[in-house]
């Protein structure tokens, strides 16, 4: 009996160790990936619970992020009087100050209808695009129901990040639950934004995102603060490009119609010691100015081809064009001119020119769009066109070239791709490039049906620098004919002016055209 009692006494601690205990309501709840810390007091325990990733993301879902549903319908640039079939895009927007929702501009580009939806309750409200800036790929939405955002809280922006920092990308499941994927910032650099090819600061995030419905736009957060918006994701490399917080802050703090400024220069590295000796440069660092855009901020300030930029606002620039940013490390100096500076503000360049150092103030301005030969994007507006006797004329633009598909650089007409890529090298005052897009078969165009994508030089003896020139020249035929001249073969074609005039109504009916022309600033007619 005594031996049995001793055995039970010895066994009891082992039984106690293997028997699961029911946690009390006040037991600490730990995130599975949280670092091991000393046992907290009840008050500390509550704080750690509130800072847990799962609960933080739940609170963000309830108070700061919304599902955004957009119905988009772009114009068909091969048939500019028509729109393409509507498409639906779904993403996740972020609530910011002023009762507005921040999304990428791509999400709502060419939108017919925008809807906001609360992730946890599925409550919905239609919304209006309050502001959009395709330079930085950002847009602000305002719910049409003023009470829709009651009880919500705007997110604040993260101020600084370094390579190696963590960020969590938030996605909304179909049932309203929040999926969160932790990633790591692998680089912070100036990169090209997709819509305007503008170089702005972006974050590279290595993150294993899964394909989910409603992932066109996704926010990335850190410690409850907004790090950026995902605008591109490469599934093969598991890498996402994020619109950075400095770009978002610039967008939010700028006036409604203000655009991001640009220097308007091209420069190259000065790593070659022989070249440095050739130009007589003994100062460290610096980049060599290869090209100055005629109407850019740099040209207006007096910066010239052949100048060496050594510093900007007192910040030294190395031979690759980088400076030391206190928040992000080494970053290309165009971050200072394109994002830190706002339109109308002044920066000071330290230059080396003809063997001398000099300082030059420059007022940063957005580019003058009137001098753009080929527009990078034409969102939210119908393309202009002129139809003359079955000949369809358009102005060259990148959206037109993109109608050739994702590989448009290789599949679109090479001459037009060249003009779009190197438009800054075209003669001053070149104006728009007008192209004969296609020929609608009618009796007046018999034999011309195969002509397509030719650059127009003159119509009825009038030089063509815009579609307005085509429309005006069509009012003055030559000896009863419309004479159209091109850069390529066939160099010249003719249309019977009287027949074109007589068959206008039939042409409209035959091809269901709403009008024979649409020009900027006037209604189609």
Tab-separated table of N, CA and C in Angstrom, residues 283-341:
chain	number	residue	atom	x	y	z
A	283	UNK	N	36.476	68.090	-58.979
A	283	UNK	CA	35.533	67.929	-57.878
A	283	UNK	C	35.036	66.482	-57.841
A	284	UNK	N	34.755	65.947	-56.649
A	284	UNK	CA	34.237	64.572	-56.566
A	284	UNK	C	32.777	64.500	-57.029
A	285	UNK	N	32.384	63.305	-57.503
A	285	UNK	CA	30.988	63.078	-57.858
A	285	UNK	C	30.568	63.838	-59.098
A	286	UNK	N	29.238	63.994	-59.228
A	286	UNK	CA	28.669	64.748	-60.329
A	286	UNK	C	28.206	63.884	-61.482
A	287	UNK	N	27.221	64.403	-62.240
A	287	UNK	CA	26.721	63.730	-63.439
A	287	UNK	C	26.764	64.721	-64.600
A	288	UNK	N	26.902	64.174	-65.809
A	288	UNK	CA	27.081	64.979	-67.018
A	288	UNK	C	25.750	65.138	-67.740
A	289	UNK	N	25.355	66.365	-68.050
A	289	UNK	CA	24.088	66.647	-68.716
A	289	UNK	C	24.255	66.400	-70.219
A	290	UNK	N	23.531	65.414	-70.737
A	290	UNK	CA	23.600	65.070	-72.162
A	290	UNK	C	22.581	65.808	-73.007
A	291	UNK	N	21.435	66.108	-72.398
A	291	UNK	CA	20.329	66.680	-73.171
A	291	UNK	C	19.477	67.551	-72.263
A	292	UNK	N	18.994	68.652	-72.805
A	292	UNK	CA	18.108	69.557	-72.060
A	292	UNK	C	16.854	69.760	-72.892
A	293	UNK	N	15.710	69.405	-72.334
A	293	UNK	CA	14.443	69.589	-73.036
A	293	UNK	C	14.152	71.076	-73.192
A	294	UNK	N	13.759	71.522	-74.380
A	294	UNK	CA	13.638	72.960	-74.651
A	294	UNK	C	12.691	73.702	-73.712
A	295	UNK	N	11.652	73.048	-73.226
A	295	UNK	CA	10.655	73.768	-72.443
A	295	UNK	C	10.572	73.270	-70.999
A	296	UNK	N	11.614	72.577	-70.525
A	296	UNK	CA	11.611	72.053	-69.173
A	296	UNK	C	12.113	73.046	-68.153
A	297	UNK	N	12.041	72.655	-66.886
A	297	UNK	CA	12.491	73.518	-65.794
A	297	UNK	C	13.978	73.825	-65.907
A	298	UNK	N	14.768	72.824	-66.313
A	298	UNK	CA	16.217	73.036	-66.410
A	298	UNK	C	16.555	74.057	-67.486
A	299	UNK	N	15.884	73.963	-68.639
A	299	UNK	CA	16.147	74.911	-69.720
A	299	UNK	C	15.759	76.325	-69.307
A	300	UNK	N	14.638	76.454	-68.646
A	300	UNK	CA	14.198	77.786	-68.203
A	300	UNK	C	15.181	78.387	-67.210
A	301	UNK	N	15.851	77.509	-66.419
A	301	UNK	CA	16.795	78.011	-65.422
A	301	UNK	C	18.148	78.342	-66.040
A	302	UNK	N	18.425	77.856	-67.261
A	302	UNK	CA	19.689	78.137	-67.905
A	302	UNK	C	20.680	76.990	-67.865
A	303	UNK	N	20.276	75.811	-67.428
A	303	UNK	CA	21.154	74.643	-67.459
A	303	UNK	C	21.381	74.246	-68.913
A	304	UNK	N	22.637	73.897	-69.251
A	304	UNK	CA	22.996	73.626	-70.631
A	304	UNK	C	23.572	72.224	-70.788
A	305	UNK	N	23.507	71.741	-72.004
A	305	UNK	CA	24.169	70.489	-72.338
A	305	UNK	C	25.668	70.645	-72.104
A	306	UNK	N	26.274	69.678	-71.430
A	306	UNK	CA	27.686	69.762	-71.100
A	306	UNK	C	27.955	70.207	-69.678
A	307	UNK	N	26.930	70.707	-68.983
A	307	UNK	CA	27.094	71.049	-67.569
A	307	UNK	C	27.272	69.778	-66.742
A	308	UNK	N	27.938	69.921	-65.605
A	308	UNK	CA	28.056	68.836	-64.629
A	308	UNK	C	27.306	69.265	-63.373
A	309	UNK	N	26.337	68.461	-62.953
A	309	UNK	CA	25.576	68.744	-61.736
A	309	UNK	C	26.290	68.085	-60.569
A	310	UNK	N	26.764	68.899	-59.638
A	310	UNK	CA	27.537	68.408	-58.496
A	310	UNK	C	26.720	68.304	-57.224
A	311	UNK	N	25.731	69.173	-57.070
A	311	UNK	CA	24.936	69.159	-55.839
A	311	UNK	C	23.588	69.801	-56.115
A	312	UNK	N	22.634	69.479	-55.256
A	312	UNK	CA	21.291	70.056	-55.345
A	312	UNK	C	20.855	70.465	-53.950
A	313	UNK	N	20.592	71.753	-53.784
A	313	UNK	CA	20.249	72.300	-52.471
A	313	UNK	C	21.280	71.898	-51.417
A	314	UNK	N	22.549	71.912	-51.814
A	314	UNK	CA	23.618	71.612	-50.874
A	314	UNK	C	23.878	70.141	-50.640
A	315	UNK	N	23.097	69.271	-51.243
A	315	UNK	CA	23.303	67.829	-51.080
A	315	UNK	C	24.233	67.334	-52.182
A	316	UNK	N	25.394	66.799	-51.825
A	316	UNK	CA	26.330	66.318	-52.848
A	316	UNK	C	25.731	65.156	-53.648
A	317	UNK	N	26.052	65.124	-54.933
A	317	UNK	CA	25.577	64.080	-55.840
A	317	UNK	C	26.769	63.272	-56.304
A	318	UNK	N	26.701	61.945	-56.179
A	318	UNK	CA	27.833	61.116	-56.575
A	318	UNK	C	27.865	60.939	-58.093
A	319	UNK	N	28.847	60.164	-58.571
A	319	UNK	CA	29.051	60.038	-60.009
A	319	UNK	C	27.958	59.240	-60.703
A	320	UNK	N	27.067	58.616	-59.941
A	320	UNK	CA	25.927	57.908	-60.528
A	320	UNK	C	24.632	58.698	-60.403
A	321	UNK	N	24.687	59.871	-59.782
A	321	UNK	CA	23.496	60.705	-59.638
A	321	UNK	C	22.738	60.496	-58.355
A	322	UNK	N	23.340	59.798	-57.381
A	322	UNK	CA	22.655	59.539	-56.110
A	322	UNK	C	23.083	60.538	-55.042
A	323	UNK	N	22.210	60.757	-54.089
A	323	UNK	CA	22.534	61.540	-52.904
A	323	UNK	C	22.117	60.723	-51.677
A	324	UNK	N	22.561	61.114	-50.514
A	324	UNK	CA	22.248	60.390	-49.285
A	324	UNK	C	20.981	60.969	-48.658
A	325	UNK	N	19.888	60.211	-48.736
A	325	UNK	CA	18.623	60.655	-48.165
A	325	UNK	C	18.550	60.193	-46.714
A	326	UNK	N	18.159	61.074	-45.780
A	326	UNK	CA	18.132	60.684	-44.364
A	326	UNK	C	17.110	59.596	-44.047
A	327	UNK	N	16.079	59.455	-44.885
A	327	UNK	CA	15.033	58.468	-44.610
A	327	UNK	C	15.182	57.178	-45.407
A	328	UNK	N	15.801	57.259	-46.604
A	328	UNK	CA	15.786	56.104	-47.507
A	328	UNK	C	17.169	55.651	-47.964
A	329	UNK	N	18.226	56.311	-47.537
A	329	UNK	CA	19.552	55.927	-47.994
A	329	UNK	C	19.897	56.580	-49.326
A	330	UNK	N	20.697	55.904	-50.150
A	330	UNK	CA	21.154	56.480	-51.409
A	330	UNK	C	20.048	56.384	-52.449
A	331	UNK	N	19.653	57.559	-52.975
A	331	UNK	CA	18.535	57.678	-53.902
A	331	UNK	C	18.938	58.631	-55.023
A	332	UNK	N	18.433	58.374	-56.232
A	332	UNK	CA	18.704	59.249	-57.376
A	332	UNK	C	18.205	60.661	-57.072
A	333	UNK	N	19.000	61.667	-57.467
A	333	UNK	CA	18.687	63.044	-57.079
A	333	UNK	C	17.398	63.570	-57.720
A	334	UNK	N	16.892	62.912	-58.772
A	334	UNK	CA	15.627	63.361	-59.357
A	334	UNK	C	14.469	63.207	-58.386
A	335	UNK	N	14.653	62.418	-57.316
A	335	UNK	CA	13.634	62.366	-56.260
A	335	UNK	C	13.440	63.745	-55.634
A	336	UNK	N	14.529	64.508	-55.520
A	336	UNK	CA	14.432	65.851	-54.940
A	336	UNK	C	13.689	66.809	-55.861
A	337	UNK	N	13.876	66.663	-57.170
A	337	UNK	CA	13.270	67.600	-58.114
A	337	UNK	C	11.845	67.194	-58.505
A	338	UNK	N	11.573	65.896	-58.556
A	338	UNK	CA	10.261	65.435	-59.033
A	338	UNK	C	9.245	65.225	-57.928
A	339	UNK	N	9.708	64.960	-56.703
A	339	UNK	CA	8.770	64.604	-55.626
A	339	UNK	C	8.901	65.508	-54.416
A	340	UNK	N	10.123	65.687	-53.908
A	340	UNK	CA	10.295	66.548	-52.726
A	340	UNK	C	9.899	67.981	-53.075
A	341	UNK	N	10.359	68.459	-54.216
A	341	UNK	CA	9.956	69.787	-54.676
A	341	UNK	C	8.548	69.736	-55.257
